[in-house]
Amino acid sequence: MNTCVEAAIAAPEEVQPAWGAVFAMTLGVFGLITAEFLPASLLTPMAATLGVTEGMAGQTVTATAVVALVTSLVIAVVTRNIDRRWVLLAFSVLLVGSNLLVAFAPNLTVVLSGRVLLGIAIGGFWTMSAATAMRLVPEAMVPRALSIIFSGVSVATVAAAPLGSYFGHLIGWRNVFLIATAIGVFAFIWQLFTLPRMAPTGSARMGTLVEVMKRPAMRMGMIAVVLVFTGHFAFFTYLRPFLEVVTGVSVNGLSGMLLGFGVANFIGTSLAGFVLERNLRMILLLMPLAMGGMALALVVLGRAPVADAILVALWGMAFGGVPVAWTTWITRTVPDEAESGGGLIVAAIQLAITLGAAVGGAVFDATGAKGVFIGCGMVLLVAAATIGTKLHPVSPAYDARNFIGEADEA
């Protein structure tokens, strides 16, 4: 019998909830996502100081995303023999080091080096978030813990860009990164005192990714994830031109709608944990179904600012539960290899971000913003159909024990 898998099944029911550690991880993810988004609001002054074009400075975002993608696929293997507590603390150290490098960088090369460190931390953290939540709280509370952790993403999404721009104007972009450094230091200290020891329980190797991918539920889940996130990021990437050209809102109206999206997204993320504890499969199905319907409704309504603002906010609320739901799905579908499964989901999301922006751009050039929204609406409806007909989540115990049986037979 595979003892690592047995531990994966038993541990969630035996562990006492470590909410202090959950909130420490939430602060850590807030620091990571804030650092990831800061260049978007500080691009012009950064480029001017470093003596490069804004396009070149924009590669700081690209470097982070590419490294995060690669890291998500290999981090479980590279750290398979290391206590998870120390791995998570290392991500906070990388966050601090990244921000310090950027804050004191004399040139773009040093900035890119710092952003590479950040990419490792982001990719590694997301890969291990599901498996870590399973170790910190009982099985029934995992969705709630994940919703708390992901709320750090929502807050950072709403606050990082406007606050970065505001403080960058007042105190300079380098000092903004020093503030982000202080957040990382605080997160490290909090995690140091709250994260318990978490001995590695998996048997991760490069072949494990392939083995996990071979499981039918995982294959269909990956397809559904790519469809859902591609539809969302095509929508979000071209939301501003749609609201400006089709809806016809002013700059102030646009800012208000985007703020409404962010606030609603935070609310959706916060509520997701409680809802997911009751019916995971229903949420996986309803979210893309609702988002697809809203995308098509926006096209039909056209110039209707109030209705569009409501639909955009509802979209934000609906999407707030999506990352939490899919991370929870990983804990129930591949509990014996949650880190490898988490890495595959992170890679699928990164691929979806690329597809959403690239394909959405081609459609936008050919048909305009309405064409993009029609396309992403159809993609999301296909995702909902795929989830409803092909994806059948099972209980953690059933799935893991079936896997044990297969391993023993082999």
XYZ file of C-alpha atoms in Angstrom:
410
model
C 0.000 0.000 0.000
C 1.278 3.439 -0.874
C 1.782 5.105 2.524
C 2.147 8.590 1.023
C -1.309 8.327 -0.510
C -2.753 6.922 2.720
C -1.369 9.964 4.528
C -2.943 12.265 1.951
C -6.331 10.700 2.686
C -6.042 10.628 6.462
C -4.248 13.890 7.189
C -7.053 16.374 6.397
C -9.398 14.711 8.907
C -6.799 14.658 11.704
C -5.386 18.164 11.391
C -6.613 21.017 13.574
C -7.372 24.220 11.643
C -4.369 26.547 11.599
C -6.148 29.776 10.694
C -3.175 31.912 11.683
C -1.107 30.167 9.014
C -3.924 30.590 6.480
C -4.029 34.348 7.067
C -0.229 34.520 6.939
C -0.362 32.885 3.508
C -3.054 35.395 2.501
C -0.714 38.275 3.314
C 2.028 36.486 1.391
C -0.095 36.157 -1.728
C -1.175 39.787 -1.391
C 2.507 40.743 -1.436
C 3.224 38.507 -4.436
C 0.351 39.783 -6.582
C 0.970 43.393 -5.578
C 4.587 43.071 -6.704
C 3.457 41.404 -9.948
C 1.063 44.255 -10.817
C 3.211 47.225 -9.738
C 5.129 47.674 -13.018
C 1.831 48.157 -14.871
C 1.192 51.362 -12.884
C 4.834 52.502 -12.748
C 5.947 51.677 -16.283
C 6.546 55.249 -17.504
C 8.727 56.473 -14.604
C 10.585 53.136 -14.484
C 11.413 53.368 -18.204
C 12.547 56.984 -17.858
C 14.835 56.243 -14.908
C 16.348 53.103 -16.472
C 16.813 54.761 -19.866
C 14.735 52.254 -21.847
C 11.482 52.367 -23.789
C 8.186 51.573 -22.119
C 7.926 48.515 -24.355
C 11.215 47.191 -23.003
C 10.185 47.987 -19.440
C 6.995 46.048 -20.071
C 9.077 42.897 -20.441
C 9.336 42.887 -16.660
C 5.765 41.553 -16.642
C 6.495 39.017 -19.389
C 9.564 37.676 -17.582
C 7.553 37.067 -14.413
C 4.762 35.229 -16.260
C 7.114 32.969 -18.250
C 9.154 31.990 -15.187
C 5.959 31.371 -13.189
C 4.749 28.990 -15.910
C 7.979 26.977 -15.940
C 8.224 26.962 -12.142
C 4.682 25.617 -11.763
C 5.679 22.500 -13.696
C 8.950 21.702 -11.910
C 8.734 23.084 -8.357
C 7.106 19.983 -6.843
C 9.913 17.827 -8.249
C 12.779 20.147 -7.294
C 11.553 20.490 -3.697
C 10.103 16.989 -3.216
C 12.357 16.172 -0.234
C 12.043 19.518 1.573
C 9.672 20.399 4.417
C 6.851 22.443 2.850
C 7.161 25.025 5.631
C 10.652 25.945 4.476
C 9.617 25.970 0.819
C 6.811 28.442 1.506
C 9.111 30.601 3.622
C 11.607 30.570 0.752
C 8.948 32.046 -1.539
C 8.564 34.985 0.855
C 12.341 35.432 0.894
C 12.304 35.502 -2.916
C 9.552 38.129 -2.797
C 11.667 40.323 -0.535
C 14.784 39.785 -2.648
C 12.908 40.548 -5.859
C 11.550 43.852 -4.594
C 14.938 44.918 -3.221
C 16.642 44.153 -6.535
C 14.064 46.188 -8.440
C 14.131 49.070 -5.946
C 17.910 49.495 -6.207
C 18.381 48.335 -9.825
C 20.811 50.475 -11.833
C 19.597 49.041 -15.143
C 16.939 46.888 -16.800
C 19.003 43.698 -16.524
C 18.947 43.839 -12.723
C 15.216 44.617 -12.772
C 14.610 41.546 -14.941
C 16.682 39.449 -12.536
C 14.458 40.557 -9.686
C 11.353 39.783 -11.694
C 12.658 36.271 -12.390
C 12.860 35.688 -8.630
C 9.270 36.902 -8.328
C 8.155 34.524 -11.086
C 9.652 31.581 -9.180
C 7.823 32.632 -6.011
C 4.468 33.127 -7.762
C 4.611 29.897 -9.753
C 5.731 27.921 -6.728
C 3.173 29.394 -4.369
C 0.193 28.731 -6.644
C 1.366 25.204 -7.333
C 1.467 24.398 -3.625
C -1.557 26.394 -2.454
C -4.063 23.527 -2.738
C -1.790 20.934 -1.118
C -0.881 23.358 1.676
C -4.512 24.182 2.441
C -5.149 20.436 2.778
C -2.443 20.294 5.455
C -3.579 23.379 7.403
C -7.306 22.743 7.858
C -9.687 19.751 7.968
C -11.019 18.511 4.637
C -14.435 20.161 5.033
C -12.816 23.562 5.601
C -10.443 23.498 2.609
C -12.732 25.599 0.350
C -13.060 28.222 3.098
C -9.292 28.339 3.608
C -8.691 28.682 -0.132
C -11.242 31.487 -0.412
C -9.402 33.371 2.348
C -6.051 32.863 0.619
C -7.433 33.931 -2.753
C -8.979 37.042 -1.210
C -5.407 38.338 -1.066
C -5.398 38.191 -4.858
C -8.644 40.156 -5.074
C -7.426 42.894 -2.735
C -4.131 43.176 -4.616
C -5.957 43.291 -7.951
C -8.113 46.192 -6.763
C -5.456 48.119 -4.831
C -2.024 47.505 -6.402
C -2.341 49.496 -9.617
C -4.072 52.656 -8.311
C -2.042 52.801 -5.083
C 1.177 52.097 -6.969
C 0.472 54.947 -9.368
C -0.520 57.329 -6.559
C 2.448 56.658 -4.292
C 4.814 56.464 -7.247
C 3.958 60.072 -8.043
C 4.434 61.145 -4.406
C 7.562 59.254 -3.341
C 9.032 57.733 -6.516
C 8.705 54.237 -7.984
C 11.744 52.850 -6.150
C 10.203 53.683 -2.774
C 6.976 51.977 -3.826
C 8.949 48.756 -4.291
C 10.515 49.299 -0.866
C 7.002 49.429 0.612
C 6.280 46.154 -1.196
C 9.477 44.797 0.376
C 8.159 45.651 3.841
C 4.966 43.701 3.090
C 7.096 40.695 2.139
C 9.143 40.956 5.341
C 5.990 41.105 7.464
C 4.543 38.096 5.613
C 7.765 36.127 6.193
C 7.762 36.866 9.927
C 4.084 35.950 10.293
C 4.592 32.720 8.346
C 7.696 31.879 10.369
C 5.646 31.902 13.579
C 2.455 30.265 12.276
C 3.285 27.726 9.565
C 3.633 24.221 11.037
C 6.150 21.671 9.871
C 4.811 19.897 6.788
C 6.965 16.960 5.737
C 6.756 16.172 1.997
C 4.206 13.416 1.345
C 4.260 13.063 -2.450
C 6.609 11.159 -4.717
C 6.890 13.920 -7.289
C 9.156 13.447 -10.302
C 8.900 14.670 -13.855
C 7.020 11.514 -14.819
C 4.438 12.280 -12.132
C 3.067 15.167 -14.197
C 2.464 12.792 -17.097
C 0.882 10.185 -14.808
C -1.455 12.756 -13.274
C -2.376 14.036 -16.737
C -3.315 10.492 -17.788
C -6.130 10.360 -15.258
C -9.378 10.934 -17.199
C -10.817 13.434 -14.717
C -7.609 15.482 -14.802
C -7.516 15.613 -18.606
C -11.080 16.879 -18.827
C -10.430 19.310 -15.988
C -7.438 20.792 -17.809
C -9.521 21.294 -20.963
C -12.283 22.968 -18.957
C -9.791 25.218 -17.139
C -8.235 26.392 -20.404
C -11.678 27.174 -21.839
C -12.938 29.018 -18.738
C -9.837 31.141 -18.219
C -9.380 31.845 -21.948
C -12.934 33.180 -22.078
C -12.404 35.300 -18.975
C -9.084 36.824 -19.985
C -10.311 37.604 -23.508
C -13.197 39.456 -21.837
C -11.051 41.235 -19.252
C -8.257 42.208 -21.670
C -10.670 43.969 -24.018
C -13.173 45.212 -21.434
C -11.918 48.801 -21.550
C -12.240 49.252 -25.343
C -15.695 47.669 -25.210
C -16.879 50.061 -22.505
C -15.348 53.074 -24.254
C -16.458 52.304 -27.811
C -19.666 50.256 -27.453
C -21.045 51.456 -24.104
C -19.644 54.956 -24.572
C -18.639 55.667 -20.976
C -16.355 58.497 -19.905
C -13.029 58.033 -18.156
C -14.702 58.530 -14.780
C -17.423 56.053 -15.688
C -14.825 53.540 -16.794
C -12.915 53.894 -13.520
C -16.127 53.392 -11.565
C -17.025 50.243 -13.507
C -13.554 48.765 -13.042
C -13.696 49.548 -9.331
C -17.086 47.856 -9.175
C -15.611 44.814 -10.910
C -12.778 44.639 -8.378
C -14.980 45.050 -5.304
C -17.468 42.469 -6.587
C -14.590 40.106 -7.363
C -13.417 40.369 -3.753
C -16.940 39.658 -2.486
C -17.256 36.653 -4.804
C -13.933 35.253 -3.645
C -14.852 35.733 0.015
C -18.209 33.989 -0.379
C -16.877 31.158 -2.538
C -15.538 29.073 0.333
C -18.896 28.795 2.068
C -20.745 27.959 -1.151
C -18.158 25.420 -2.332
C -18.444 23.475 0.906
C -21.989 22.604 -0.178
C -21.798 21.906 -3.931
C -18.517 22.120 -5.806
C -19.715 20.701 -9.118
C -22.653 23.110 -9.316
C -20.342 26.118 -8.855
C -17.894 24.800 -11.471
C -20.803 24.583 -13.909
C -22.756 27.742 -13.048
C -19.868 30.219 -13.060
C -18.851 29.863 -16.754
C -22.527 29.481 -17.718
C -23.367 32.791 -16.031
C -20.275 34.550 -17.391
C -20.982 33.348 -20.938
C -24.565 34.604 -20.679
C -23.384 37.975 -19.363
C -20.880 38.402 -22.209
C -23.616 37.868 -24.780
C -26.012 40.119 -22.822
C -23.465 42.955 -22.916
C -23.338 42.669 -26.712
C -27.125 42.664 -27.025
C -27.621 45.633 -24.669
C -25.005 47.790 -26.388
C -25.133 51.383 -25.137
C -26.702 50.824 -21.720
C -24.204 52.117 -19.114
C -26.178 51.240 -15.977
C -27.041 47.724 -17.133
C -23.486 47.204 -18.382
C -22.051 48.325 -15.037
C -24.263 45.802 -13.236
C -23.271 43.002 -15.611
C -19.557 43.827 -15.295
C -19.851 43.761 -11.484
C -21.748 40.456 -11.592
C -19.035 39.041 -13.863
C -16.425 40.074 -11.294
C -18.388 38.375 -8.516
C -18.843 35.203 -10.581
C -15.190 34.990 -11.530
C -14.158 35.531 -7.907
C -15.222 31.974 -7.164
C -13.581 30.381 -10.209
C -9.933 30.082 -9.034
C -11.091 28.913 -5.592
C -13.400 26.322 -7.153
C -10.756 24.820 -9.434
C -8.150 24.743 -6.671
C -10.684 22.963 -4.456
C -11.392 20.566 -7.324
C -7.689 19.636 -7.369
C -7.774 18.722 -3.664
C -10.678 16.352 -4.291
C -9.619 14.891 -7.631
C -5.886 14.243 -7.083
C -5.389 14.478 -3.293
C -2.429 12.090 -3.498
C -0.562 14.418 -5.909
C -2.114 17.813 -5.160
C 1.154 19.657 -5.820
C 1.630 18.138 -9.291
C -2.058 18.678 -10.035
C -1.797 22.259 -8.851
C 1.212 22.817 -11.100
C -0.710 21.557 -14.118
C -3.642 23.847 -13.335
C -1.316 26.855 -12.970
C 0.285 25.992 -16.323
C -3.164 25.682 -17.920
C -4.163 29.099 -16.571
C -0.964 30.700 -17.892
C -1.681 29.133 -21.290
C -5.238 30.472 -21.113
C -3.977 33.981 -20.341
C -1.789 33.835 -23.449
C -4.611 32.463 -25.626
C -7.146 34.955 -24.298
C -4.925 37.921 -25.085
C -3.557 36.635 -28.412
C -6.726 35.185 -29.953
C -8.792 38.011 -28.495
C -6.452 40.499 -30.165
C -6.856 38.853 -33.558
C -10.651 38.813 -33.197
C -10.631 42.427 -32.001
C -8.675 43.577 -35.053
C -11.071 41.704 -37.351
C -14.475 42.378 -35.756
C -14.041 44.846 -32.895
C -14.890 44.577 -29.208
C -18.335 43.076 -29.839
C -16.743 40.208 -31.745
C -14.415 39.494 -28.816
C -17.316 39.392 -26.355
C -19.371 37.117 -28.615
C -16.351 34.811 -28.948
C -15.566 34.667 -25.233
C -19.257 34.137 -24.467
C -19.352 31.117 -26.772
C -16.103 29.732 -25.326
C -17.501 30.003 -21.806
C -20.740 28.268 -22.797
C -18.680 25.449 -24.347
C -16.735 25.272 -21.071
C -19.988 24.961 -19.118
C -21.191 22.212 -21.464
C -17.890 20.368 -21.043
C -18.113 20.566 -17.260
C -21.754 19.509 -17.238
C -21.327 16.486 -19.513
C -17.729 15.325 -19.076
C -16.521 16.356 -15.634
C -17.698 14.263 -12.716
C -15.950 15.217 -9.450
C -15.635 12.392 -6.947
C -14.877 12.313 -3.257
C -11.204 12.497 -2.253
C -11.285 9.108 -0.591
C -12.820 7.355 -3.599
C -10.419 8.881 -6.103
C -7.259 8.364 -4.067
C -8.116 4.766 -3.121
C -8.780 3.888 -6.729
C -5.359 5.275 -7.517
C -3.821 3.204 -4.721
C -5.389 0.097 -6.175
C -3.993 0.883 -9.608
C -0.540 1.471 -8.103
C -0.622 -1.793 -6.173
C -1.649 -3.743 -9.270
C 1.210 -2.196 -11.205
